[in-house]
Each structure stands twice: as C-alpha cells, then as structure tokens.
Amino acid sequence: MSDADGRTVVAPASAQGSSAIAVIQVAGPRAQAMIVGHSGLADAPRCGEVVLTGLHDREGRPVDRVLVACLSEDQPLYEITCHGGVRVVQRIVELFQEAGAVLVDTVELLGQTYRLENPVAAEAYRLLPGALTAKAGRFLLHQAHEGFARVHERLAGASREELSACLAHWPAAKRLLSGMTVAIVGPANAGKSTLLNCLSAHERALVADLPGTTRDYVCSEVEIEGVPVRLFDTAGLGRTADPLAAEARARTIQACEQAEFVVIVLDATATAGLAEQLAECVAIAPVKRLVDDGRAVTVVNKIDSPDRWHELDELDVASPTVEISALTGLNVDGLGRALLDLAGLRELDIRQPCVFAEGQADEVRRVLDRLRDGR
C-alpha cells in the first residue's frame, strides 16, 4: 500500500484505546528500510515470515518488543504487533513518522492493505483468526498476498502444471489449518500415556507401571513442527470379561474411528513378541483400516530398558517404524517427523501457491477439466 506519489505510510490497524496488544501497519517503498532502521534486525522478514524483535528510537532507546510480519513484498507491507497501551502505539507510530512515513487512517488501510477485492485474500483473512499455529498464520498471509492470490488473478490463463501444483498439497494444507487427529493405540502398559505426556510436554494422562491404568481415552492438543495435532491416548486393547475394561475398549475403538492417523505402540520389554502385539492392535477394525490406508506409524517403545527383549527386525510391516523411549524422549522427534511425512506436511512449502479452501479447490478443478477438454 502506497500512494501514486510513492509515499510510505503508517497506520494503527486495530481498534483505538488501551488493550493487551495492538497492530500497526507500515507500507510503501521505504517501509523495509524503516523497519530495519528501528529494530535489531539485519534485514526485514520475507513474505509470510514473523519475527520477534525490539523497536528503538533514533537515540537507540528501547520502545517495545514486537512481532513483525511481512504481508507483501511486491508492494512492501509490514504488520507490527505490539503491546496495546495507548502511549506505546502512539510512540511507535511517531517513530515511523519521524522517519518520513505519512500517517493515514484505518479507512484508507482497508481496501489497499488487505486487498479484500481479491477473494483469495478475503478468505485468508476470514480464516486467519482461527489459525491454530504461527506456521498456519504465515501460510494464510502468504497465500493472501503472494501465493495463490497471484495465481487466482490470472486463473483462466494459468497452465495445467501450475494449477495442478496448487492442488497437490491441498490435503496437507487442510491439516495445517484444522489440525491432524492421531490415535495412540497398543497393548496395556506399552507406554501410550507416557508417550502422550512426552509429546504434550506435561502430564495429561495418569501413568503407572500397571496394566489397565487408562480407562478412557484422553485428548491432548500439541504442536509438531508448527502443525497442530490432536492426540487420543487410549486404553489397552486386550479382550476381557471385566465390564469396565470392556467399556474402555469400546471407547478406544471410538477414538480410532475419529482419528485420521494412528500410532501403534509396542512394548520392547513385553513377554509377547512384537508381531503378536501388533496383531492384537490390527485386529481392531478402525486400526486395520488406517494401517491399510497407509496412515499408521508403528513405534517400538522402551528401547533403553535393560529388560528389553525384542528388536525391530521382528516386524515385517509396510508402515513406517520408529524406535523410541517415551520415558526419556529418545527419538520421539523421529516419531513426529514420521507422522508429518505420512500427512504430506513436510513437503508443504508455505511460500508456494496452494489452495486452502474447498471452494478454491473446486474452482481450480473446474479450470483443469476445461483445459483437459480443450475448451
């Protein structure tokens, strides 16, 4: 956003008055230089990036710690999220005015800054408040101001290859925005609850060295490499005449039916072999479905135990396999990477054009169909 005469402008973009946080936007040909000049950054962030830095005045005196995001590089536009005190906002605006920016009001911002005449940008900003992670927010900002917004402006003239690329990562983009759902299953006392607590970085499930501790599934929301993941810790899967344990098993099956992916936890210290433990899990219909669909990671837990009996080579499975210690966290990050690989999320480059709503995907498919039919 800048005027035809090349002005750089600054404007408060959030409601006036004292609040917890506030947003200020700086746009125009000198915006990048102003950001760098009043911060500790060697360079301003690229489009879709968010960085934490300090702002200081011309004498080097600190003003506030802020988040700086680049919304557009073609027409330089930066968003500064700062503390919301009236004087803090006023002082930051003054910094940019002193550097030569022109103060404009929020009415002027709306059409020029957010480019809401572009339906892709409008949809991105509609979804932005619900972004579950910073990575999801950066993805939406980039698609709104660069990415798919640019492709959409010339949709009818885009090539088949370009449009196919915009569709290729739509399932992964959907998971980035709405989250993955993962059920953790396995025999009793395999370490499922310990794994949940490890991934959650705090205790959400009761852990004891006794079979049958978990009687109902426990849900925990975590973040893995910027991706929101909803984990279901479940009860052991063994059949039993105990009515309470049978109900716990039924709820485990329910959790697996809700899940998009499954982590099968096997016990390297158990009397039963790994293949026998795995068979017990796959006997559950929704678990077998996820395994057959290629949406399962098999985990061998307690690999650091002196009582370890079993090795990974006992298993002959097509699904990814990972050895871990849920108790110490050993290689749990490897499990996270395996899950993201299955979901296509490690291949998702948030800077590349990608559809992020079902209506956009349908629109691109219609254009591709016309191209195939030669219309």
mmCIF file of C-alpha atoms in Angstrom:
data_model
loop_
_atom_site.group_PDB
_atom_site.id
_atom_site.type_symbol
_atom_site.label_atom_id
_atom_site.label_comp_id
_atom_site.label_asym_id
_atom_site.label_seq_id
_atom_site.Cartn_x
_atom_site.Cartn_y
_atom_site.Cartn_z
ATOM 1 C CA MET A 1 0.000 0.000 0.000
ATOM 2 C CA SER A 2 1.447 3.339 -1.040
ATOM 3 C CA ASP A 3 0.106 6.334 -2.889
ATOM 4 C CA ALA A 4 0.885 7.018 -6.522
ATOM 5 C CA ASP A 5 3.404 9.666 -5.437
ATOM 6 C CA GLY A 6 5.480 6.968 -3.734
ATOM 7 C CA ARG A 7 4.685 7.822 -0.133
ATOM 8 C CA THR A 8 5.370 5.376 2.661
ATOM 9 C CA VAL A 9 2.517 5.316 5.148
ATOM 10 C CA VAL A 10 1.874 4.152 8.718
ATOM 11 C CA ALA A 11 -1.468 3.476 10.391
ATOM 12 C CA PRO A 12 -2.883 1.820 13.513
ATOM 13 C CA ALA A 13 -4.774 -1.207 12.171
ATOM 14 C CA SER A 14 -6.515 -2.296 15.387
ATOM 15 C CA ALA A 15 -9.212 -0.675 17.481
ATOM 16 C CA GLN A 16 -8.266 2.510 19.249
ATOM 17 C CA GLY A 17 -7.871 2.500 23.022
ATOM 18 C CA SER A 18 -5.891 0.513 25.573
ATOM 19 C CA SER A 19 -5.753 -3.260 25.060
ATOM 20 C CA ALA A 20 -3.424 -6.222 25.540
ATOM 21 C CA ILE A 21 -1.992 -5.989 22.033
ATOM 22 C CA ALA A 22 -2.293 -3.673 19.051
ATOM 23 C CA VAL A 23 -1.430 -3.811 15.360
ATOM 24 C CA ILE A 24 0.324 -1.139 13.310
ATOM 25 C CA GLN A 25 0.967 -1.341 9.583
ATOM 26 C CA VAL A 26 3.772 0.270 7.599
ATOM 27 C CA ALA A 27 3.685 0.197 3.797
ATOM 28 C CA GLY A 28 5.397 1.722 0.821
ATOM 29 C CA PRO A 29 8.824 1.903 -0.841
ATOM 30 C CA ARG A 30 10.738 2.830 2.320
ATOM 31 C CA ALA A 31 8.896 0.530 4.713
ATOM 32 C CA GLN A 32 11.624 -2.128 4.734
ATOM 33 C CA ALA A 33 14.381 0.384 5.469
ATOM 34 C CA MET A 34 12.339 1.925 8.270
ATOM 35 C CA ILE A 35 11.701 -1.475 9.879
ATOM 36 C CA VAL A 36 15.412 -2.318 9.784
ATOM 37 C CA GLY A 37 16.443 1.144 10.978
ATOM 38 C CA HIS A 38 14.268 0.996 14.097
ATOM 39 C CA SER A 39 14.878 -2.663 15.015
ATOM 40 C CA GLY A 40 17.689 -5.065 15.773
ATOM 41 C CA LEU A 41 17.117 -6.909 12.501
ATOM 42 C CA ALA A 42 19.819 -7.244 9.851
ATOM 43 C CA ASP A 43 17.033 -7.452 7.269
ATOM 44 C CA ALA A 44 13.254 -7.229 7.314
ATOM 45 C CA PRO A 45 11.293 -10.508 7.282
ATOM 46 C CA ARG A 46 10.289 -12.060 3.973
ATOM 47 C CA CYS A 47 6.671 -12.500 2.969
ATOM 48 C CA GLY A 48 4.928 -14.981 5.247
ATOM 49 C CA GLU A 49 7.596 -14.721 7.973
ATOM 50 C CA VAL A 50 7.002 -13.461 11.520
ATOM 51 C CA VAL A 51 9.968 -12.372 13.664
ATOM 52 C CA LEU A 52 10.331 -11.162 17.245
ATOM 53 C CA THR A 53 12.463 -8.066 17.665
ATOM 54 C CA GLY A 54 12.794 -4.828 19.595
ATOM 55 C CA LEU A 55 11.976 -1.347 18.332
ATOM 56 C CA HIS A 56 14.113 1.617 19.359
ATOM 57 C CA ASP A 57 14.142 5.327 18.652
ATOM 58 C CA ARG A 58 16.851 7.297 16.818
ATOM 59 C CA GLU A 59 18.930 7.508 20.006
ATOM 60 C CA GLY A 60 18.792 3.740 20.460
ATOM 61 C CA ARG A 61 16.406 3.844 23.410
ATOM 62 C CA PRO A 62 14.061 0.801 23.555
ATOM 63 C CA VAL A 63 10.389 1.391 22.796
ATOM 64 C CA ASP A 64 8.777 -2.083 22.764
ATOM 65 C CA ARG A 65 9.276 -5.768 21.944
ATOM 66 C CA VAL A 66 7.182 -6.537 18.879
ATOM 67 C CA LEU A 67 6.327 -9.151 16.253
ATOM 68 C CA VAL A 68 6.987 -8.029 12.681
ATOM 69 C CA ALA A 69 5.288 -9.811 9.773
ATOM 70 C CA CYS A 70 5.687 -9.177 6.050
ATOM 71 C CA LEU A 71 2.338 -9.332 4.270
ATOM 72 C CA SER A 72 3.587 -8.380 0.796
ATOM 73 C CA GLU A 73 6.951 -7.892 -0.890
ATOM 74 C CA ASP A 74 5.735 -6.771 -4.321
ATOM 75 C CA GLN A 75 4.088 -3.760 -2.704
ATOM 76 C CA PRO A 76 6.008 -3.645 0.592
ATOM 77 C CA LEU A 77 3.649 -4.046 3.527
ATOM 78 C CA TYR A 78 4.600 -4.905 7.108
ATOM 79 C CA GLU A 79 2.466 -5.549 10.166
ATOM 80 C CA ILE A 80 3.781 -4.811 13.658
ATOM 81 C CA THR A 81 2.078 -6.439 16.647
ATOM 82 C CA CYS A 82 2.980 -4.555 19.822
ATOM 83 C CA HIS A 83 1.759 -4.090 23.383
ATOM 84 C CA GLY A 84 -1.583 -2.332 23.342
ATOM 85 C CA GLY A 85 -1.069 0.611 25.677
ATOM 86 C CA VAL A 86 -2.184 3.876 24.081
ATOM 87 C CA ARG A 87 1.187 5.522 24.607
ATOM 88 C CA VAL A 88 3.091 2.524 23.205
ATOM 89 C CA VAL A 89 1.060 2.604 19.989
ATOM 90 C CA GLN A 90 1.412 6.361 19.732
ATOM 91 C CA ARG A 91 5.186 6.226 20.207
ATOM 92 C CA ILE A 92 5.672 3.519 17.558
ATOM 93 C CA VAL A 93 3.601 5.484 15.054
ATOM 94 C CA GLU A 94 5.727 8.543 15.861
ATOM 95 C CA LEU A 95 8.919 6.580 15.153
ATOM 96 C CA PHE A 96 7.834 5.953 11.583
ATOM 97 C CA GLN A 97 6.502 9.468 11.127
ATOM 98 C CA GLU A 98 9.886 10.811 12.240
ATOM 99 C CA ALA A 99 11.487 8.550 9.617
ATOM 100 C CA GLY A 100 9.273 10.059 6.915
ATOM 101 C CA ALA A 101 6.117 7.921 6.875
ATOM 102 C CA VAL A 102 2.757 9.619 6.435
ATOM 103 C CA LEU A 103 0.042 8.837 8.989
ATOM 104 C CA VAL A 104 -3.188 7.574 7.380
ATOM 105 C CA ASP A 105 -6.394 6.290 8.933
ATOM 106 C CA THR A 106 -7.797 2.765 9.062
ATOM 107 C CA VAL A 107 -10.414 3.501 6.387
ATOM 108 C CA GLU A 108 -7.643 4.037 3.862
ATOM 109 C CA LEU A 109 -5.983 0.831 5.045
ATOM 110 C CA LEU A 110 -8.909 -1.482 4.417
ATOM 111 C CA GLY A 111 -9.067 -1.572 0.657
ATOM 112 C CA GLN A 112 -5.353 -1.110 -0.040
ATOM 113 C CA THR A 113 -3.769 -3.170 2.706
ATOM 114 C CA TYR A 114 -5.867 -6.293 2.819
ATOM 115 C CA ARG A 115 -6.710 -6.347 -0.891
ATOM 116 C CA LEU A 116 -10.164 -7.580 0.074
ATOM 117 C CA GLU A 117 -11.329 -7.172 -3.516
ATOM 118 C CA ASN A 118 -9.322 -10.343 -4.130
ATOM 119 C CA PRO A 119 -11.489 -13.273 -2.960
ATOM 120 C CA VAL A 120 -8.407 -15.303 -2.012
ATOM 121 C CA ALA A 121 -7.209 -12.559 0.327
ATOM 122 C CA ALA A 122 -10.702 -12.159 1.751
ATOM 123 C CA GLU A 123 -10.918 -15.890 2.501
ATOM 124 C CA ALA A 124 -7.438 -15.936 4.051
ATOM 125 C CA TYR A 125 -8.293 -13.088 6.425
ATOM 126 C CA ARG A 126 -11.585 -14.785 7.290
ATOM 127 C CA LEU A 127 -9.648 -17.893 8.330
ATOM 128 C CA LEU A 128 -6.707 -16.119 9.963
ATOM 129 C CA PRO A 129 -8.256 -15.653 13.454
ATOM 130 C CA GLY A 130 -8.767 -19.420 13.633
ATOM 131 C CA ALA A 131 -5.187 -20.320 12.695
ATOM 132 C CA LEU A 132 -4.011 -22.788 15.352
ATOM 133 C CA THR A 133 -0.256 -22.179 14.978
ATOM 134 C CA ALA A 134 2.076 -19.424 13.825
ATOM 135 C CA LYS A 135 3.007 -21.542 10.800
ATOM 136 C CA ALA A 136 -0.651 -21.767 9.778
ATOM 137 C CA GLY A 137 -0.935 -17.992 10.106
ATOM 138 C CA ARG A 138 2.162 -17.429 7.959
ATOM 139 C CA PHE A 139 0.772 -19.805 5.346
ATOM 140 C CA LEU A 140 -2.504 -17.857 5.111
ATOM 141 C CA LEU A 141 -0.737 -14.489 4.943
ATOM 142 C CA HIS A 142 1.498 -15.648 2.131
ATOM 143 C CA GLN A 143 -1.381 -17.123 0.138
ATOM 144 C CA ALA A 144 -3.364 -13.905 0.633
ATOM 145 C CA HIS A 145 -0.698 -11.532 -0.638
ATOM 146 C CA GLU A 146 1.537 -13.650 -2.858
ATOM 147 C CA GLY A 147 0.998 -17.393 -3.387
ATOM 148 C CA PHE A 148 -2.408 -18.499 -4.602
ATOM 149 C CA ALA A 149 -3.763 -14.938 -4.712
ATOM 150 C CA ARG A 150 -1.387 -14.196 -7.611
ATOM 151 C CA VAL A 151 -2.366 -17.370 -9.453
ATOM 152 C CA HIS A 152 -6.060 -16.670 -8.917
ATOM 153 C CA GLU A 153 -5.761 -13.229 -10.528
ATOM 154 C CA ARG A 154 -4.924 -14.949 -13.843
ATOM 155 C CA LEU A 155 -6.719 -18.243 -13.232
ATOM 156 C CA ALA A 156 -8.099 -18.605 -16.755
ATOM 157 C CA GLY A 157 -4.620 -18.189 -18.257
ATOM 158 C CA ALA A 158 -2.695 -20.370 -15.801
ATOM 159 C CA SER A 159 -1.036 -23.518 -17.105
ATOM 160 C CA ARG A 160 -2.177 -27.029 -16.289
ATOM 161 C CA GLU A 161 1.098 -27.657 -14.425
ATOM 162 C CA GLU A 162 0.697 -24.524 -12.310
ATOM 163 C CA LEU A 163 -2.887 -25.336 -11.385
ATOM 164 C CA SER A 164 -2.048 -28.954 -10.588
ATOM 165 C CA ALA A 165 0.708 -27.728 -8.282
ATOM 166 C CA CYS A 166 -1.799 -25.501 -6.463
ATOM 167 C CA LEU A 167 -3.955 -28.576 -5.809
ATOM 168 C CA ALA A 168 -1.182 -31.024 -4.993
ATOM 169 C CA HIS A 169 -0.770 -30.045 -1.348
ATOM 170 C CA TRP A 170 -4.402 -29.187 -0.558
ATOM 171 C CA PRO A 171 -4.838 -32.190 1.804
ATOM 172 C CA ALA A 172 -1.700 -31.155 3.697
ATOM 173 C CA ALA A 173 -2.796 -27.506 3.805
ATOM 174 C CA LYS A 174 -6.144 -28.604 5.243
ATOM 175 C CA ARG A 175 -4.312 -30.456 8.022
ATOM 176 C CA LEU A 176 -2.095 -27.451 8.714
ATOM 177 C CA LEU A 177 -5.165 -25.254 9.178
ATOM 178 C CA SER A 178 -7.529 -27.606 11.006
ATOM 179 C CA GLY A 179 -5.036 -29.998 12.602
ATOM 180 C CA MET A 180 -4.277 -33.722 12.458
ATOM 181 C CA THR A 181 -6.108 -36.237 14.631
ATOM 182 C CA VAL A 182 -3.968 -39.141 15.842
ATOM 183 C CA ALA A 183 -4.974 -42.108 17.995
ATOM 184 C CA ILE A 184 -2.292 -43.761 20.137
ATOM 185 C CA VAL A 185 -3.069 -47.465 20.498
ATOM 186 C CA GLY A 186 -1.293 -50.543 21.787
ATOM 187 C CA PRO A 187 -1.335 -53.289 24.402
ATOM 188 C CA ALA A 188 -1.808 -52.430 28.051
ATOM 189 C CA ASN A 189 1.287 -50.923 29.691
ATOM 190 C CA ALA A 190 3.076 -50.385 26.361
ATOM 191 C CA GLY A 191 3.720 -46.739 27.291
ATOM 192 C CA LYS A 192 0.905 -44.966 25.441
ATOM 193 C CA SER A 193 0.146 -42.498 28.235
ATOM 194 C CA THR A 194 3.842 -41.829 28.794
ATOM 195 C CA LEU A 195 4.164 -41.040 25.090
ATOM 196 C CA LEU A 196 1.182 -38.686 25.235
ATOM 197 C CA ASN A 197 2.727 -36.867 28.194
ATOM 198 C CA CYS A 198 6.077 -36.674 26.414
ATOM 199 C CA LEU A 199 4.535 -35.159 23.282
ATOM 200 C CA SER A 200 2.417 -32.808 25.388
ATOM 201 C CA ALA A 201 5.458 -31.689 27.433
ATOM 202 C CA HIS A 202 3.349 -32.016 30.582
ATOM 203 C CA GLU A 203 1.270 -34.713 32.219
ATOM 204 C CA ARG A 204 -2.194 -35.159 30.782
ATOM 205 C CA ALA A 205 -2.653 -38.881 31.440
ATOM 206 C CA LEU A 206 -2.194 -40.948 34.587
ATOM 207 C CA VAL A 207 0.877 -43.163 34.289
ATOM 208 C CA ALA A 208 1.572 -46.264 36.377
ATOM 209 C CA ASP A 209 3.546 -49.444 35.886
ATOM 210 C CA LEU A 210 0.328 -51.439 35.909
ATOM 211 C CA PRO A 211 -1.785 -52.741 33.015
ATOM 212 C CA GLY A 212 -5.173 -51.133 32.521
ATOM 213 C CA THR A 213 -4.357 -47.740 34.070
ATOM 214 C CA THR A 214 -6.111 -45.818 31.282
ATOM 215 C CA ARG A 215 -9.865 -46.477 31.367
ATOM 216 C CA ASP A 216 -10.980 -43.815 28.878
ATOM 217 C CA TYR A 217 -9.278 -42.005 26.041
ATOM 218 C CA VAL A 218 -7.547 -38.742 26.892
ATOM 219 C CA CYS A 219 -7.283 -35.929 24.343
ATOM 220 C CA SER A 220 -4.322 -33.570 24.181
ATOM 221 C CA GLU A 221 -3.620 -30.840 21.634
ATOM 222 C CA VAL A 222 0.058 -30.422 20.742
ATOM 223 C CA GLU A 223 2.177 -28.746 18.068
ATOM 224 C CA ILE A 224 4.702 -30.696 15.986
ATOM 225 C CA GLU A 225 6.971 -28.554 13.792
ATOM 226 C CA GLY A 226 4.283 -25.875 13.579
ATOM 227 C CA VAL A 227 1.462 -28.326 12.815
ATOM 228 C CA PRO A 228 -1.472 -28.666 15.256
ATOM 229 C CA VAL A 229 -2.035 -32.276 16.294
ATOM 230 C CA ARG A 230 -4.882 -33.664 18.416
ATOM 231 C CA LEU A 231 -3.766 -36.837 20.196
ATOM 232 C CA PHE A 232 -6.066 -39.502 21.632
ATOM 233 C CA ASP A 233 -4.448 -41.723 24.268
ATOM 234 C CA THR A 234 -6.474 -44.914 24.504
ATOM 235 C CA ALA A 235 -6.951 -47.866 26.820
ATOM 236 C CA GLY A 236 -5.290 -51.223 26.196
ATOM 237 C CA LEU A 237 -6.864 -53.391 23.514
ATOM 238 C CA GLY A 238 -6.917 -56.803 25.159
ATOM 239 C CA ARG A 239 -10.243 -58.637 25.402
ATOM 240 C CA THR A 240 -11.593 -59.108 28.912
ATOM 241 C CA ALA A 241 -14.674 -60.169 30.855
ATOM 242 C CA ASP A 242 -14.338 -57.085 33.093
ATOM 243 C CA PRO A 243 -17.295 -54.788 32.162
ATOM 244 C CA LEU A 244 -15.280 -51.638 32.945
ATOM 245 C CA ALA A 245 -12.355 -52.780 30.798
ATOM 246 C CA ALA A 246 -14.761 -53.768 28.023
ATOM 247 C CA GLU A 247 -16.259 -50.264 28.057
ATOM 248 C CA ALA A 248 -12.737 -48.793 27.941
ATOM 249 C CA ARG A 249 -12.006 -50.963 24.900
ATOM 250 C CA ALA A 250 -15.200 -49.728 23.215
ATOM 251 C CA ARG A 251 -14.143 -46.133 23.789
ATOM 252 C CA THR A 252 -10.720 -46.909 22.354
ATOM 253 C CA ILE A 253 -12.423 -48.139 19.195
ATOM 254 C CA GLN A 254 -14.494 -44.943 19.130
ATOM 255 C CA ALA A 255 -11.336 -42.809 19.350
ATOM 256 C CA CYS A 256 -9.748 -44.773 16.499
ATOM 257 C CA GLU A 257 -12.830 -44.205 14.351
ATOM 258 C CA GLN A 258 -12.459 -40.444 14.887
ATOM 259 C CA ALA A 259 -8.738 -40.412 14.082
ATOM 260 C CA GLU A 260 -7.138 -39.717 10.728
ATOM 261 C CA PHE A 261 -3.851 -41.383 11.700
ATOM 262 C CA VAL A 262 -2.766 -43.975 14.254
ATOM 263 C CA VAL A 263 0.415 -44.546 16.255
ATOM 264 C CA ILE A 264 0.728 -48.205 17.279
ATOM 265 C CA VAL A 265 2.891 -48.504 20.405
ATOM 266 C CA LEU A 266 4.571 -51.867 21.009
ATOM 267 C CA ASP A 267 6.496 -52.839 24.151
ATOM 268 C CA ALA A 268 10.103 -53.964 23.692
ATOM 269 C CA THR A 269 10.067 -55.445 27.219
ATOM 270 C CA ALA A 270 6.821 -57.443 26.998
ATOM 271 C CA THR A 271 6.604 -61.214 27.138
ATOM 272 C CA ALA A 272 4.583 -61.262 23.929
ATOM 273 C CA GLY A 273 6.557 -60.722 20.715
ATOM 274 C CA LEU A 274 6.240 -57.529 18.665
ATOM 275 C CA ALA A 275 4.377 -59.313 15.872
ATOM 276 C CA GLU A 276 1.891 -60.733 18.393
ATOM 277 C CA GLN A 277 1.351 -57.289 19.948
ATOM 278 C CA LEU A 278 0.864 -55.740 16.514
ATOM 279 C CA ALA A 279 -1.661 -58.399 15.527
ATOM 280 C CA GLU A 280 -3.683 -57.590 18.661
ATOM 281 C CA CYS A 281 -3.865 -53.939 17.565
ATOM 282 C CA VAL A 282 -4.646 -54.598 13.905
ATOM 283 C CA ALA A 283 -7.494 -56.888 14.957
ATOM 284 C CA ILE A 284 -9.375 -53.673 15.764
ATOM 285 C CA ALA A 285 -11.253 -52.748 12.564
ATOM 286 C CA PRO A 286 -10.597 -48.963 12.544
ATOM 287 C CA VAL A 287 -6.907 -49.551 13.307
ATOM 288 C CA LYS A 288 -6.647 -52.035 10.436
ATOM 289 C CA ARG A 289 -8.331 -49.526 8.126
ATOM 290 C CA LEU A 290 -5.772 -46.855 8.982
ATOM 291 C CA VAL A 291 -2.920 -49.334 8.552
ATOM 292 C CA ASP A 292 -4.262 -50.499 5.176
ATOM 293 C CA ASP A 293 -4.686 -46.858 4.068
ATOM 294 C CA GLY A 294 -1.043 -46.082 4.866
ATOM 295 C CA ARG A 295 -1.882 -43.809 7.790
ATOM 296 C CA ALA A 296 -0.088 -45.646 10.596
ATOM 297 C CA VAL A 297 3.280 -45.364 12.334
ATOM 298 C CA THR A 298 4.471 -48.371 14.324
ATOM 299 C CA VAL A 299 6.517 -47.499 17.417
ATOM 300 C CA VAL A 300 8.702 -49.825 19.467
ATOM 301 C CA ASN A 301 8.888 -48.276 22.932
ATOM 302 C CA LYS A 302 11.203 -48.783 25.950
ATOM 303 C CA ILE A 303 14.274 -49.372 23.784
ATOM 304 C CA ASP A 304 16.542 -48.047 26.554
ATOM 305 C CA SER A 305 15.251 -50.524 29.146
ATOM 306 C CA PRO A 306 17.696 -53.153 30.483
ATOM 307 C CA ASP A 307 14.749 -55.563 30.297
ATOM 308 C CA ARG A 308 14.396 -55.181 26.532
ATOM 309 C CA TRP A 309 13.557 -58.493 24.865
ATOM 310 C CA HIS A 310 12.601 -57.535 21.310
ATOM 311 C CA GLU A 311 14.237 -55.918 18.267
ATOM 312 C CA LEU A 312 12.642 -54.015 15.407
ATOM 313 C CA ASP A 313 13.647 -56.645 12.856
ATOM 314 C CA GLU A 314 10.983 -58.947 14.337
ATOM 315 C CA LEU A 315 8.444 -56.883 12.410
ATOM 316 C CA ASP A 316 7.636 -57.143 8.719
ATOM 317 C CA VAL A 317 5.349 -54.183 8.102
ATOM 318 C CA ALA A 318 4.835 -51.659 5.325
ATOM 319 C CA SER A 319 4.120 -48.759 7.684
ATOM 320 C CA PRO A 320 6.933 -46.507 8.953
ATOM 321 C CA THR A 321 8.589 -47.843 12.116
ATOM 322 C CA VAL A 322 10.341 -45.847 14.837
ATOM 323 C CA GLU A 323 12.209 -46.948 17.986
ATOM 324 C CA ILE A 324 11.723 -44.630 20.954
ATOM 325 C CA SER A 325 11.836 -44.206 24.685
ATOM 326 C CA ALA A 326 8.706 -42.315 25.665
ATOM 327 C CA LEU A 327 10.049 -42.082 29.225
ATOM 328 C CA THR A 328 13.218 -40.171 28.258
ATOM 329 C CA GLY A 329 12.023 -38.655 24.977
ATOM 330 C CA LEU A 330 14.652 -40.543 22.968
ATOM 331 C CA ASN A 331 13.814 -40.258 19.233
ATOM 332 C CA VAL A 332 10.268 -39.024 19.907
ATOM 333 C CA ASP A 333 11.041 -36.254 17.416
ATOM 334 C CA GLY A 334 11.568 -39.031 14.849
ATOM 335 C CA LEU A 335 8.014 -40.158 15.506
ATOM 336 C CA GLY A 336 6.812 -36.592 14.894
ATOM 337 C CA ARG A 337 8.653 -36.438 11.576
ATOM 338 C CA ALA A 338 7.186 -39.799 10.522
ATOM 339 C CA LEU A 339 3.654 -38.551 11.218
ATOM 340 C CA LEU A 340 4.192 -35.336 9.264
ATOM 341 C CA ASP A 341 5.654 -37.319 6.368
ATOM 342 C CA LEU A 342 2.541 -39.507 6.246
ATOM 343 C CA ALA A 343 0.351 -36.396 6.180
ATOM 344 C CA GLY A 344 2.390 -34.726 3.419
ATOM 345 C CA LEU A 345 3.166 -31.824 5.716
ATOM 346 C CA ARG A 346 6.945 -31.947 5.485
ATOM 347 C CA GLU A 347 6.619 -31.445 1.725
ATOM 348 C CA LEU A 348 4.324 -28.424 2.118
ATOM 349 C CA ASP A 349 6.215 -25.205 1.325
ATOM 350 C CA ILE A 350 4.053 -22.413 2.733
ATOM 351 C CA ARG A 351 5.602 -19.978 0.243
ATOM 352 C CA GLN A 352 4.387 -21.924 -2.800
ATOM 353 C CA PRO A 353 0.911 -21.223 -4.253
ATOM 354 C CA CYS A 354 -1.623 -23.608 -2.736
ATOM 355 C CA VAL A 355 -5.384 -23.672 -2.377
ATOM 356 C CA PHE A 356 -6.572 -23.529 1.238
ATOM 357 C CA ALA A 357 -10.372 -23.804 0.997
ATOM 358 C CA GLU A 358 -12.685 -26.372 -0.581
ATOM 359 C CA GLY A 359 -14.292 -23.775 -2.838
ATOM 360 C CA GLN A 360 -10.873 -22.814 -4.222
ATOM 361 C CA ALA A 361 -10.018 -26.469 -4.857
ATOM 362 C CA ASP A 362 -13.318 -26.964 -6.733
ATOM 363 C CA GLU A 363 -12.692 -23.842 -8.812
ATOM 364 C CA VAL A 364 -9.207 -24.985 -9.813
ATOM 365 C CA ARG A 365 -10.525 -28.464 -10.660
ATOM 366 C CA ARG A 366 -13.158 -26.923 -12.980
ATOM 367 C CA VAL A 367 -10.495 -24.925 -14.815
ATOM 368 C CA LEU A 368 -8.322 -28.047 -15.113
ATOM 369 C CA ASP A 369 -11.281 -30.002 -16.520
ATOM 370 C CA ARG A 370 -11.793 -27.320 -19.179
ATOM 371 C CA LEU A 371 -8.112 -27.449 -20.098
ATOM 372 C CA ARG A 372 -8.252 -31.232 -20.459
ATOM 373 C CA ASP A 373 -11.364 -30.988 -22.638
ATOM 374 C CA GLY A 374 -9.675 -28.334 -24.782
ATOM 375 C CA ARG A 375 -12.303 -25.717 -24.020
#
